[in-house]
GROMACS .gro file of C-alpha atoms in nm:
model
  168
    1UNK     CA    1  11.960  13.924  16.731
    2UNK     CA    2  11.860  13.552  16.823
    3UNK     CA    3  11.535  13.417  16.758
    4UNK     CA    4  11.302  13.129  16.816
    5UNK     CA    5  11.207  12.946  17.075
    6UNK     CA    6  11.478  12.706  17.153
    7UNK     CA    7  11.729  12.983  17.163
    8UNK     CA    8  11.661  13.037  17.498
    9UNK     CA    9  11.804  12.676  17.579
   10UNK     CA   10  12.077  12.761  17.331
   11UNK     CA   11  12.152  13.081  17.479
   12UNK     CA   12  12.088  13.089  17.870
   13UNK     CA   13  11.823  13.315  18.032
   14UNK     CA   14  12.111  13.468  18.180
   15UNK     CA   15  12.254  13.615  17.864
   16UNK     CA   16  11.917  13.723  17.722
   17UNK     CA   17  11.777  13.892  18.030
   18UNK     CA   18  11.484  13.646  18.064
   19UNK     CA   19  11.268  13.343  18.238
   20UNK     CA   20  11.076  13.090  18.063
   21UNK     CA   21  10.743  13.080  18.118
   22UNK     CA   22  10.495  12.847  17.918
   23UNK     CA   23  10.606  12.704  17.618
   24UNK     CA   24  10.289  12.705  17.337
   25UNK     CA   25  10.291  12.496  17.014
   26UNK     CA   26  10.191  12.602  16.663
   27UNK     CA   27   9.993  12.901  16.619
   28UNK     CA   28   9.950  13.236  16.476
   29UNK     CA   29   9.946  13.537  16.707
   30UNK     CA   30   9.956  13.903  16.629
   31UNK     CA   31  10.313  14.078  16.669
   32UNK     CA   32  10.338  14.506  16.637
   33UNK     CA   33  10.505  14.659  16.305
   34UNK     CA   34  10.497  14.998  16.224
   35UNK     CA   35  10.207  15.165  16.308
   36UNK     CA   36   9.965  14.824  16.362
   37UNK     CA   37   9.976  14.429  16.344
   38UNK     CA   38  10.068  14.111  16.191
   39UNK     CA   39   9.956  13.783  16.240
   40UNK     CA   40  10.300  13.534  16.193
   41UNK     CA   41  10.245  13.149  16.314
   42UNK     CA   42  10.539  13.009  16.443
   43UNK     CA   43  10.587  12.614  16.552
   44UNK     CA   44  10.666  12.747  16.887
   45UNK     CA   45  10.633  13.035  17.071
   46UNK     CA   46  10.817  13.080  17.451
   47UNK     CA   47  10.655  13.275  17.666
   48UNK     CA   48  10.901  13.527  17.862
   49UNK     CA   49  10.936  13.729  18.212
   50UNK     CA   50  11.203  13.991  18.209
   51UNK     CA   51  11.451  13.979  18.431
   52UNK     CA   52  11.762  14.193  18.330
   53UNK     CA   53  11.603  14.263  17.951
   54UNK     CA   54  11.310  14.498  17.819
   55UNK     CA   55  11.017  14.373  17.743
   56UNK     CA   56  10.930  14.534  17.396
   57UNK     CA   57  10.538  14.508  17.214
   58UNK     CA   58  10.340  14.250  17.297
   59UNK     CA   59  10.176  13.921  17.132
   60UNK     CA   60   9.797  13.935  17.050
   61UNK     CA   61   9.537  13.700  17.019
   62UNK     CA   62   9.364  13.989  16.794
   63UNK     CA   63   9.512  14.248  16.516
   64UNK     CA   64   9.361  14.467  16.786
   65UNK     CA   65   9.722  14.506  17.025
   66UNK     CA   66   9.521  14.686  17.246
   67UNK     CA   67   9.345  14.409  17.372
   68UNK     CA   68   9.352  14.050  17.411
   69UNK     CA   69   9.707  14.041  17.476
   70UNK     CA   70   9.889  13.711  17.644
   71UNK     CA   71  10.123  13.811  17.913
   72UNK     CA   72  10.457  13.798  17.734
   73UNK     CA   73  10.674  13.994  17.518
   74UNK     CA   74  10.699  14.043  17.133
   75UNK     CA   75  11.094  14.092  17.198
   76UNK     CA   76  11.328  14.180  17.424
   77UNK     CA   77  11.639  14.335  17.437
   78UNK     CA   78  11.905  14.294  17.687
   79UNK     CA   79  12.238  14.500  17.757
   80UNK     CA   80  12.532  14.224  17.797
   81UNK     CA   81  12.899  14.359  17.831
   82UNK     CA   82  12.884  14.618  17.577
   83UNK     CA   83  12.675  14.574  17.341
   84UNK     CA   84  12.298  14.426  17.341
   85UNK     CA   85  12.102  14.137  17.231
   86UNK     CA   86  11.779  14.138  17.071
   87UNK     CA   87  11.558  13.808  17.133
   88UNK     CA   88  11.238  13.712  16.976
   89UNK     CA   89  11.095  13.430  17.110
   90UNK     CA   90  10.945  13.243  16.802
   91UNK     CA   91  11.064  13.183  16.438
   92UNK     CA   92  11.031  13.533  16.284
   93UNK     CA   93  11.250  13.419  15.992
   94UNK     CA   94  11.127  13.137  15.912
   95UNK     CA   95  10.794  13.263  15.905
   96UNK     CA   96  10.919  13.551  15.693
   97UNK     CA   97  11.166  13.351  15.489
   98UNK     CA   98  10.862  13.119  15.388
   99UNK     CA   99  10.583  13.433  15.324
  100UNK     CA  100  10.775  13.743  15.290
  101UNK     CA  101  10.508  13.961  15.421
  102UNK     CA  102  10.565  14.351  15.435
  103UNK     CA  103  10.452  14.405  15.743
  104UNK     CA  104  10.712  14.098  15.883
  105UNK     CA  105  10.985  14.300  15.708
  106UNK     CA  106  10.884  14.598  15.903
  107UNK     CA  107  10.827  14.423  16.249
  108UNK     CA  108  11.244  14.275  16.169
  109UNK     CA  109  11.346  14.636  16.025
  110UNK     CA  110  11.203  14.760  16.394
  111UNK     CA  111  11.404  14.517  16.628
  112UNK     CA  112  11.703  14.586  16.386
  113UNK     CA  113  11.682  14.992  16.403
  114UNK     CA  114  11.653  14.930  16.772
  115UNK     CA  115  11.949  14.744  16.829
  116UNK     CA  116  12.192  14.899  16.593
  117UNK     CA  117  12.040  15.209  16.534
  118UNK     CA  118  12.020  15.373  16.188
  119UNK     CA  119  12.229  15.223  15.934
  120UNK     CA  120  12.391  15.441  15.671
  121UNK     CA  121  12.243  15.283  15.393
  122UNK     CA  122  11.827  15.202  15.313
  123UNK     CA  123  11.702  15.027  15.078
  124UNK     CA  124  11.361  14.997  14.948
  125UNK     CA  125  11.335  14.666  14.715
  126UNK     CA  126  11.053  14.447  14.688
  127UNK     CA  127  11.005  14.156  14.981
  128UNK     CA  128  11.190  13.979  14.704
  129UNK     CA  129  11.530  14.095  14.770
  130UNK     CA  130  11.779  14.011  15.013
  131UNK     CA  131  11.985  14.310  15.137
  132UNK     CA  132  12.325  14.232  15.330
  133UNK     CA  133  12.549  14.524  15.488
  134UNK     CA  134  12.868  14.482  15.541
  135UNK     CA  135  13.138  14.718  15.687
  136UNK     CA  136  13.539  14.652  15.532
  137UNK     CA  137  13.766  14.903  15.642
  138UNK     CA  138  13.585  15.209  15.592
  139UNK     CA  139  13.448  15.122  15.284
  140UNK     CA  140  13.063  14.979  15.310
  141UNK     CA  141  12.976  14.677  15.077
  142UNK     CA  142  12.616  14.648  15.001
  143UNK     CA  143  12.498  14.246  14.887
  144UNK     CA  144  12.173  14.266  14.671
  145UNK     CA  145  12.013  13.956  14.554
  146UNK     CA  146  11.698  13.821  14.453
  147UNK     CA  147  11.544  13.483  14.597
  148UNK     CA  148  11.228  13.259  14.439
  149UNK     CA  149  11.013  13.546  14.270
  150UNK     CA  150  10.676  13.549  14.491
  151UNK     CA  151  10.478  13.783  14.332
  152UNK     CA  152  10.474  13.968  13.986
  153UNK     CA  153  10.608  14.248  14.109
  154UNK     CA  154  10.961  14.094  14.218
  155UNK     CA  155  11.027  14.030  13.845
  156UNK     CA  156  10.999  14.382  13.726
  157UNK     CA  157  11.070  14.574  14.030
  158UNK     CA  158  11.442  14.752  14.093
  159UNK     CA  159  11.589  14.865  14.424
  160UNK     CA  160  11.696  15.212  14.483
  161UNK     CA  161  11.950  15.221  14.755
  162UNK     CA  162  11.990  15.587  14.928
  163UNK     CA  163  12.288  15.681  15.186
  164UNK     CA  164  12.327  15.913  15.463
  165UNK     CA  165  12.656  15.997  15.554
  166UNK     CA  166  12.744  15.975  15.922
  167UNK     CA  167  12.931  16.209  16.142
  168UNK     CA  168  13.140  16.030  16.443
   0.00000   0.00000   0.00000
């Protein structure tokens, strides 16, 4: 998963399926997570044609992502050798790094389920937490930890971690 709006300069339309269109400054536009929309501003945001990638949700001028939409993609995702790439054209984690807003967890959680699939671990924590997964051997090593407290609730709130056991 690569994201913002240089990566396509760092990355080559080739390998992430795309063309650049117009390149817009700062602003806020409305990205789809879970069942509606967040607004997320973003220094930059590329506009994208698809070439070899999927197009995947759209950007909105309106919380209304039925309307008002500008012509390029949320994301995209791109098959490259054997595996795929995920690309969102602005600075989703800066903007959620800086805010952690819900609904930006959920947009990331989306692209994420989409390109790996379901993982065999989910947590629910507060936007508070960091979760990292990582895979040794067969053993799977779960990295909790807690940055700046934002809100109230990140200082009394505890994760619960569940697991589903996977069949290959």
């Amino acid at each position: 998963m690569v994201s913002g709006a240089s990566a396509l300069d760092r990355f080559g339309a080739e390998f992430l399926g795309v063309k650049a269109g117009e390149l817009l400054g700062k602003g806020v536009y409305n990205i789809p997570a879970e069942e509606g929309s967040v607004p997320v501003y973003s220094e930059s945001w590329q506009m994208l044609e698809t070439t070899s990638a999927q197009a995947m949700g759209f950007l909105g001028l309106s919380s209304l992502l039925e309307e008002r939409l500008l012509p390029g993609p949320a994301w995209t995702i791109n098959h490259v050798g054997r595996g795929e790439v995920a690309f969102i054209p602005f600075d989703i984690f800066r903007n959620f790094e800086r805010n952690r807003y819900p609904m930006v967890r959920m947009f990331i959680g989306d692209v994420t389920r989409r390109l790996v699939g379901e993982l065999p671990v989910r947590i629910q924590a507060p936007v508070c937490m960091d979760v990292v997964l990582r895979k040794k051997e067969q053993r799977i090593l779960v990295h909790l930890s807690t940055v700046h407290p934002v809100s109230p609730m990140c200082l009394t709130a505890a994760p619960s971690m569940t697991s589903r056991r996977r069949d290959r």
